[in-house]
Amino acid sequence: MSAPATSHIDVHRGGDRMKTRISWLDSKHSFSFGQHYDPENTHHGLLLVNNDDIVLPGQGFETHPHRDMEIVTWVLEGSLVHQDSLGHSGIIYPGLAQRMSAGTGILHSEKNDSWRLDGSRPEHDQPVHFVQMWVLPDEPGVDPGYQQLEIDDQLAAGGLVTVASGLPRYRDRTAIAIHSSHSALHVARLAGARGSGTGFNLPEAPYLHVFVARGEVDMEGTGPLYEGDAVRLTRSGGQRITAHAPAEVLVWEMHARLGG
């Protein structure tokens, strides 16, 4: 897996994403997914899926299979119930990092059921909004697995928080581990009080994928980025991202690429 020879910055606007809309799901795809296929837009680095999903109350994805993929789910609003064939069951909500390693094969479902943590069920009328991301593991055939950890306190500090990583450099400060020694996901939840200009600098890497999950930011050398916008960078990094109003930004740092 080789590094790119030259630097490049490519802005992808949220409105240009491929879309799947059915009665209970509004899904926007950054890369080719399902029935949507564009041979020029299949991945960036090791990131193959960046789906921005809204699921209506009481609905969701029924039990379905996955293999040989590291799947990270990040909830922005509402809550998502996860159940899988290994017996894991949990509620994913904002500030909770979650990873599922599909490995040799796993079945799971994801539904907007929103049970309370004490087991009671509230009046429920809120959609769940989440981003699901898939990265390629180092090798096929690992044991399937699941991991989650709440990191709300770290996010409150406002900087770039390492959420999921297989990169050795983040071993001591990552929230959850993935079977990809060339990849890391960072998240910044920026308060962005008017005039404060809170922000962070991008890491340096052969491949970066910046996704504005909520709000609006300015990226040095690129300009304004709005909710749903993404930037794909090769052989770059160090740019300052600044928010003047509340925003949430997801950054994949990758040191290899698919098929490279």
mmCIF file of C-alpha atoms in Angstrom:
data_model
loop_
_atom_site.group_PDB
_atom_site.id
_atom_site.type_symbol
_atom_site.label_atom_id
_atom_site.label_comp_id
_atom_site.label_asym_id
_atom_site.label_seq_id
_atom_site.Cartn_x
_atom_site.Cartn_y
_atom_site.Cartn_z
ATOM 1 C CA MET A 1 0.000 0.000 0.000
ATOM 2 C CA SER A 2 1.848 3.032 -1.291
ATOM 3 C CA ALA A 3 1.515 6.721 -0.455
ATOM 4 C CA PRO A 4 0.358 9.210 -3.106
ATOM 5 C CA ALA A 5 3.097 11.060 -4.975
ATOM 6 C CA THR A 6 1.476 14.507 -5.043
ATOM 7 C CA SER A 7 -0.854 16.513 -2.828
ATOM 8 C CA HIS A 8 -4.466 17.124 -3.746
ATOM 9 C CA ILE A 9 -7.554 18.598 -2.075
ATOM 10 C CA ASP A 10 -10.988 17.679 -3.414
ATOM 11 C CA VAL A 11 -14.163 19.238 -1.982
ATOM 12 C CA HIS A 12 -17.399 17.220 -2.250
ATOM 13 C CA ARG A 13 -20.566 19.154 -1.489
ATOM 14 C CA GLY A 14 -23.297 17.546 0.569
ATOM 15 C CA GLY A 15 -25.975 18.219 -2.009
ATOM 16 C CA ASP A 16 -24.111 16.166 -4.616
ATOM 17 C CA ARG A 17 -24.142 12.919 -2.623
ATOM 18 C CA MET A 18 -25.996 9.842 -3.883
ATOM 19 C CA LYS A 19 -29.263 9.339 -1.986
ATOM 20 C CA THR A 20 -31.498 6.498 -0.856
ATOM 21 C CA ARG A 21 -34.939 7.648 0.280
ATOM 22 C CA ILE A 22 -37.692 5.262 1.313
ATOM 23 C CA SER A 23 -40.590 5.569 3.747
ATOM 24 C CA TRP A 24 -38.470 5.241 6.911
ATOM 25 C CA LEU A 25 -34.924 6.084 5.742
ATOM 26 C CA ASP A 26 -33.146 9.156 4.395
ATOM 27 C CA SER A 27 -29.601 8.051 3.555
ATOM 28 C CA LYS A 28 -26.897 10.052 1.815
ATOM 29 C CA HIS A 29 -23.812 8.235 0.503
ATOM 30 C CA SER A 30 -20.371 9.794 0.121
ATOM 31 C CA PHE A 31 -19.172 6.772 -1.899
ATOM 32 C CA SER A 32 -20.759 4.127 -4.128
ATOM 33 C CA PHE A 33 -23.184 2.086 -2.055
ATOM 34 C CA GLY A 34 -25.810 -0.532 -2.821
ATOM 35 C CA GLN A 35 -27.657 0.321 -6.023
ATOM 36 C CA HIS A 36 -25.650 3.523 -6.393
ATOM 37 C CA TYR A 37 -22.432 2.797 -8.258
ATOM 38 C CA ASP A 38 -19.928 5.239 -9.693
ATOM 39 C CA PRO A 39 -16.619 3.640 -10.728
ATOM 40 C CA GLU A 40 -14.894 6.990 -10.121
ATOM 41 C CA ASN A 41 -16.201 7.214 -6.544
ATOM 42 C CA THR A 42 -15.681 3.953 -4.662
ATOM 43 C CA HIS A 43 -13.396 4.928 -1.770
ATOM 44 C CA HIS A 44 -10.756 7.294 -0.423
ATOM 45 C CA GLY A 45 -7.725 5.787 1.257
ATOM 46 C CA LEU A 46 -9.189 2.840 3.169
ATOM 47 C CA LEU A 47 -12.607 4.424 3.701
ATOM 48 C CA LEU A 48 -15.266 2.700 1.590
ATOM 49 C CA VAL A 49 -18.501 3.869 3.227
ATOM 50 C CA ASN A 50 -19.528 7.165 4.798
ATOM 51 C CA ASN A 51 -23.315 6.985 5.049
ATOM 52 C CA ASP A 52 -25.257 9.843 6.641
ATOM 53 C CA ASP A 53 -28.525 8.254 7.789
ATOM 54 C CA ILE A 54 -31.785 9.450 9.327
ATOM 55 C CA VAL A 55 -34.149 6.685 10.496
ATOM 56 C CA LEU A 56 -37.720 7.332 11.598
ATOM 57 C CA PRO A 57 -39.053 6.219 15.010
ATOM 58 C CA GLY A 58 -39.775 2.513 15.396
ATOM 59 C CA GLN A 59 -37.963 1.671 12.142
ATOM 60 C CA GLY A 60 -34.519 0.488 11.135
ATOM 61 C CA PHE A 61 -32.302 -2.047 9.448
ATOM 62 C CA GLU A 62 -33.455 -5.626 10.017
ATOM 63 C CA THR A 63 -30.917 -8.391 10.682
ATOM 64 C CA HIS A 64 -28.386 -8.547 7.841
ATOM 65 C CA PRO A 65 -24.841 -9.912 7.339
ATOM 66 C CA HIS A 66 -21.388 -8.326 7.054
ATOM 67 C CA ARG A 67 -17.910 -9.773 6.460
ATOM 68 C CA ASP A 68 -14.326 -8.502 6.605
ATOM 69 C CA MET A 69 -15.023 -4.868 7.402
ATOM 70 C CA GLU A 70 -14.398 -2.539 10.337
ATOM 71 C CA ILE A 71 -17.671 -0.655 10.925
ATOM 72 C CA VAL A 72 -17.783 2.457 13.095
ATOM 73 C CA THR A 73 -21.142 4.058 13.938
ATOM 74 C CA TRP A 74 -21.362 7.627 15.237
ATOM 75 C CA VAL A 75 -24.730 8.955 16.432
ATOM 76 C CA LEU A 76 -25.420 12.670 16.127
ATOM 77 C CA GLU A 77 -29.000 12.843 17.454
ATOM 78 C CA GLY A 78 -31.399 10.329 18.968
ATOM 79 C CA SER A 79 -30.449 6.738 19.762
ATOM 80 C CA LEU A 80 -29.874 3.516 17.854
ATOM 81 C CA VAL A 81 -30.360 -0.014 19.185
ATOM 82 C CA HIS A 82 -27.718 -2.534 18.100
ATOM 83 C CA GLN A 83 -28.111 -6.325 18.312
ATOM 84 C CA ASP A 84 -25.858 -8.954 16.750
ATOM 85 C CA SER A 85 -25.354 -12.690 16.370
ATOM 86 C CA LEU A 86 -22.593 -12.709 19.001
ATOM 87 C CA GLY A 87 -25.105 -11.709 21.664
ATOM 88 C CA HIS A 88 -24.135 -8.048 21.909
ATOM 89 C CA SER A 89 -26.968 -5.617 22.520
ATOM 90 C CA GLY A 90 -26.718 -1.929 23.291
ATOM 91 C CA ILE A 91 -28.003 1.567 22.740
ATOM 92 C CA ILE A 92 -25.753 3.907 20.757
ATOM 93 C CA TYR A 93 -26.240 7.610 21.459
ATOM 94 C CA PRO A 94 -24.303 10.868 20.956
ATOM 95 C CA GLY A 95 -20.882 10.699 22.583
ATOM 96 C CA LEU A 96 -20.697 6.879 22.528
ATOM 97 C CA ALA A 97 -18.021 5.390 20.273
ATOM 98 C CA GLN A 98 -18.999 2.037 18.739
ATOM 99 C CA ARG A 99 -17.121 -0.414 16.527
ATOM 100 C CA MET A 100 -18.166 -3.725 15.045
ATOM 101 C CA SER A 101 -15.559 -5.964 13.409
ATOM 102 C CA ALA A 102 -17.385 -8.126 10.873
ATOM 103 C CA GLY A 103 -14.426 -10.447 10.301
ATOM 104 C CA THR A 104 -15.385 -14.005 9.335
ATOM 105 C CA GLY A 105 -19.049 -13.026 9.415
ATOM 106 C CA ILE A 106 -21.621 -11.430 11.684
ATOM 107 C CA LEU A 107 -25.342 -10.696 11.614
ATOM 108 C CA HIS A 108 -26.712 -7.519 13.164
ATOM 109 C CA SER A 109 -29.665 -5.164 13.235
ATOM 110 C CA GLU A 110 -29.859 -1.411 13.895
ATOM 111 C CA LYS A 111 -33.174 0.133 14.851
ATOM 112 C CA ASN A 112 -34.550 3.393 16.141
ATOM 113 C CA ASP A 113 -36.264 1.914 19.197
ATOM 114 C CA SER A 114 -34.893 4.336 21.815
ATOM 115 C CA TRP A 115 -35.357 2.304 24.965
ATOM 116 C CA ARG A 116 -34.142 4.057 28.073
ATOM 117 C CA LEU A 117 -31.077 2.678 29.800
ATOM 118 C CA ASP A 118 -33.276 1.576 32.744
ATOM 119 C CA GLY A 119 -35.273 -0.645 30.379
ATOM 120 C CA SER A 120 -38.389 1.500 30.153
ATOM 121 C CA ARG A 121 -39.747 2.730 26.848
ATOM 122 C CA PRO A 122 -40.586 6.431 26.538
ATOM 123 C CA GLU A 123 -43.004 8.202 24.288
ATOM 124 C CA HIS A 124 -41.011 8.026 21.095
ATOM 125 C CA ASP A 125 -41.208 10.431 18.186
ATOM 126 C CA GLN A 126 -37.594 11.399 17.476
ATOM 127 C CA PRO A 127 -35.665 10.294 14.385
ATOM 128 C CA VAL A 128 -32.133 9.031 14.896
ATOM 129 C CA HIS A 129 -29.366 10.684 12.868
ATOM 130 C CA PHE A 130 -26.062 8.852 12.566
ATOM 131 C CA VAL A 131 -23.014 8.367 10.360
ATOM 132 C CA GLN A 132 -21.843 4.858 9.591
ATOM 133 C CA MET A 133 -18.324 4.371 8.258
ATOM 134 C CA TRP A 134 -16.570 1.273 6.907
ATOM 135 C CA VAL A 135 -12.802 0.857 6.596
ATOM 136 C CA LEU A 136 -10.892 -2.100 5.238
ATOM 137 C CA PRO A 137 -9.106 -4.248 7.869
ATOM 138 C CA ASP A 138 -5.459 -5.273 7.566
ATOM 139 C CA GLU A 139 -6.400 -8.833 6.668
ATOM 140 C CA PRO A 140 -9.565 -10.892 6.168
ATOM 141 C CA GLY A 141 -10.816 -13.575 8.512
ATOM 142 C CA VAL A 142 -10.374 -11.971 11.943
ATOM 143 C CA ASP A 143 -12.718 -12.986 14.738
ATOM 144 C CA PRO A 144 -15.888 -10.871 14.736
ATOM 145 C CA GLY A 145 -16.070 -8.418 17.632
ATOM 146 C CA TYR A 146 -17.785 -5.420 19.185
ATOM 147 C CA GLN A 147 -16.596 -2.537 21.334
ATOM 148 C CA GLN A 148 -18.141 0.656 22.678
ATOM 149 C CA LEU A 149 -17.063 3.420 25.049
ATOM 150 C CA GLU A 150 -18.556 6.724 26.133
ATOM 151 C CA ILE A 151 -16.277 9.693 25.374
ATOM 152 C CA ASP A 152 -18.604 12.632 25.968
ATOM 153 C CA ASP A 153 -16.255 14.238 28.522
ATOM 154 C CA GLN A 154 -13.310 14.222 26.106
ATOM 155 C CA LEU A 155 -15.446 15.730 23.337
ATOM 156 C CA ALA A 156 -16.554 18.538 25.633
ATOM 157 C CA ALA A 157 -12.981 19.855 25.665
ATOM 158 C CA GLY A 158 -13.487 20.934 22.054
ATOM 159 C CA GLY A 159 -10.355 19.533 20.429
ATOM 160 C CA LEU A 160 -9.818 16.638 18.046
ATOM 161 C CA VAL A 161 -10.560 13.386 19.923
ATOM 162 C CA THR A 162 -9.294 10.030 18.646
ATOM 163 C CA VAL A 163 -12.398 7.850 18.564
ATOM 164 C CA ALA A 164 -11.276 4.673 16.769
ATOM 165 C CA SER A 165 -7.802 3.658 15.696
ATOM 166 C CA GLY A 166 -5.455 0.881 14.746
ATOM 167 C CA LEU A 167 -2.511 3.271 14.319
ATOM 168 C CA PRO A 168 0.197 2.543 16.922
ATOM 169 C CA ARG A 169 0.765 6.278 17.553
ATOM 170 C CA TYR A 170 -2.714 6.587 19.119
ATOM 171 C CA ARG A 171 -2.659 3.359 21.117
ATOM 172 C CA ASP A 172 -2.587 5.153 24.472
ATOM 173 C CA ARG A 173 -5.381 7.615 23.728
ATOM 174 C CA THR A 174 -7.832 5.972 21.356
ATOM 175 C CA ALA A 175 -11.333 5.200 22.617
ATOM 176 C CA ILE A 176 -11.908 1.986 20.654
ATOM 177 C CA ALA A 177 -9.633 -0.209 18.547
ATOM 178 C CA ILE A 178 -10.056 -1.245 14.920
ATOM 179 C CA HIS A 179 -8.222 -3.964 12.972
ATOM 180 C CA SER A 180 -6.673 -1.434 10.612
ATOM 181 C CA SER A 181 -3.138 -0.410 11.531
ATOM 182 C CA HIS A 182 -3.215 2.365 8.904
ATOM 183 C CA SER A 183 -6.427 4.146 9.984
ATOM 184 C CA ALA A 184 -7.808 6.385 12.723
ATOM 185 C CA LEU A 185 -11.059 8.270 13.178
ATOM 186 C CA HIS A 186 -10.996 11.596 15.040
ATOM 187 C CA VAL A 187 -14.021 13.695 16.023
ATOM 188 C CA ALA A 188 -14.227 17.337 17.069
ATOM 189 C CA ARG A 189 -17.348 18.743 18.706
ATOM 190 C CA LEU A 190 -16.837 22.494 18.484
ATOM 191 C CA ALA A 191 -18.839 24.880 20.650
ATOM 192 C CA GLY A 192 -18.054 27.678 18.220
ATOM 193 C CA ALA A 193 -19.391 30.603 20.231
ATOM 194 C CA ARG A 194 -19.776 33.607 17.970
ATOM 195 C CA GLY A 195 -16.425 35.353 17.658
ATOM 196 C CA SER A 196 -14.481 32.635 19.492
ATOM 197 C CA GLY A 197 -13.215 30.803 16.389
ATOM 198 C CA THR A 198 -12.736 27.465 18.149
ATOM 199 C CA GLY A 199 -11.055 24.811 16.050
ATOM 200 C CA PHE A 200 -8.235 22.350 15.445
ATOM 201 C CA ASN A 201 -5.464 21.517 12.988
ATOM 202 C CA LEU A 202 -5.736 18.482 10.734
ATOM 203 C CA PRO A 203 -3.163 15.717 11.236
ATOM 204 C CA GLU A 204 -0.648 15.121 8.456
ATOM 205 C CA ALA A 205 -1.282 11.942 6.484
ATOM 206 C CA PRO A 206 -1.184 10.463 2.980
ATOM 207 C CA TYR A 207 -5.004 10.352 3.024
ATOM 208 C CA LEU A 208 -7.509 12.402 5.015
ATOM 209 C CA HIS A 209 -11.293 12.464 4.811
ATOM 210 C CA VAL A 210 -12.980 15.425 6.520
ATOM 211 C CA PHE A 211 -16.764 15.266 6.957
ATOM 212 C CA VAL A 212 -18.869 18.099 8.395
ATOM 213 C CA ALA A 213 -21.525 16.095 10.211
ATOM 214 C CA ARG A 214 -23.248 19.110 11.767
ATOM 215 C CA GLY A 215 -22.977 22.870 11.486
ATOM 216 C CA GLU A 216 -20.600 24.950 9.410
ATOM 217 C CA VAL A 217 -16.829 25.453 9.536
ATOM 218 C CA ASP A 218 -14.056 27.240 7.689
ATOM 219 C CA MET A 219 -11.099 25.219 6.437
ATOM 220 C CA GLU A 220 -7.820 26.988 5.799
ATOM 221 C CA GLY A 221 -7.158 27.215 2.073
ATOM 222 C CA THR A 222 -10.589 25.823 1.183
ATOM 223 C CA GLY A 223 -13.126 28.213 2.664
ATOM 224 C CA PRO A 224 -16.586 27.546 4.132
ATOM 225 C CA LEU A 225 -17.778 23.959 4.534
ATOM 226 C CA TYR A 226 -21.421 23.280 5.301
ATOM 227 C CA GLU A 227 -23.273 20.385 6.906
ATOM 228 C CA GLY A 228 -22.860 17.306 4.706
ATOM 229 C CA ASP A 229 -19.769 18.608 2.905
ATOM 230 C CA ALA A 230 -16.630 16.465 2.746
ATOM 231 C CA VAL A 231 -13.024 17.115 1.783
ATOM 232 C CA ARG A 232 -10.692 14.388 0.505
ATOM 233 C CA LEU A 233 -7.034 15.220 0.933
ATOM 234 C CA THR A 234 -3.990 13.336 -0.316
ATOM 235 C CA ARG A 235 -0.468 13.923 0.935
ATOM 236 C CA SER A 236 -1.611 16.859 3.021
ATOM 237 C CA GLY A 237 -2.581 18.023 6.505
ATOM 238 C CA GLY A 238 -1.979 20.782 9.006
ATOM 239 C CA GLN A 239 -4.843 22.980 7.805
ATOM 240 C CA ARG A 240 -6.803 24.819 10.459
ATOM 241 C CA ILE A 241 -10.535 24.106 10.752
ATOM 242 C CA THR A 242 -12.485 26.766 12.628
ATOM 243 C CA ALA A 243 -16.096 27.023 13.764
ATOM 244 C CA HIS A 244 -17.932 30.221 14.686
ATOM 245 C CA ALA A 245 -21.124 28.346 15.625
ATOM 246 C CA PRO A 246 -21.640 24.811 17.019
ATOM 247 C CA ALA A 247 -20.334 22.116 14.673
ATOM 248 C CA GLU A 248 -19.225 18.496 14.635
ATOM 249 C CA VAL A 249 -16.474 17.263 12.310
ATOM 250 C CA LEU A 250 -15.335 13.686 11.599
ATOM 251 C CA VAL A 251 -11.776 13.166 10.319
ATOM 252 C CA TRP A 252 -10.363 9.889 9.004
ATOM 253 C CA GLU A 253 -6.563 9.781 9.005
ATOM 254 C CA MET A 254 -5.228 7.022 6.742
ATOM 255 C CA HIS A 255 -1.713 5.939 5.874
ATOM 256 C CA ALA A 256 -2.588 3.487 3.099
ATOM 257 C CA ARG A 257 -5.178 3.044 0.397
ATOM 258 C CA LEU A 258 -7.313 0.268 -1.007
ATOM 259 C CA GLY A 259 -5.485 -1.792 -3.601
ATOM 260 C CA GLY A 260 -2.339 0.288 -3.227
#
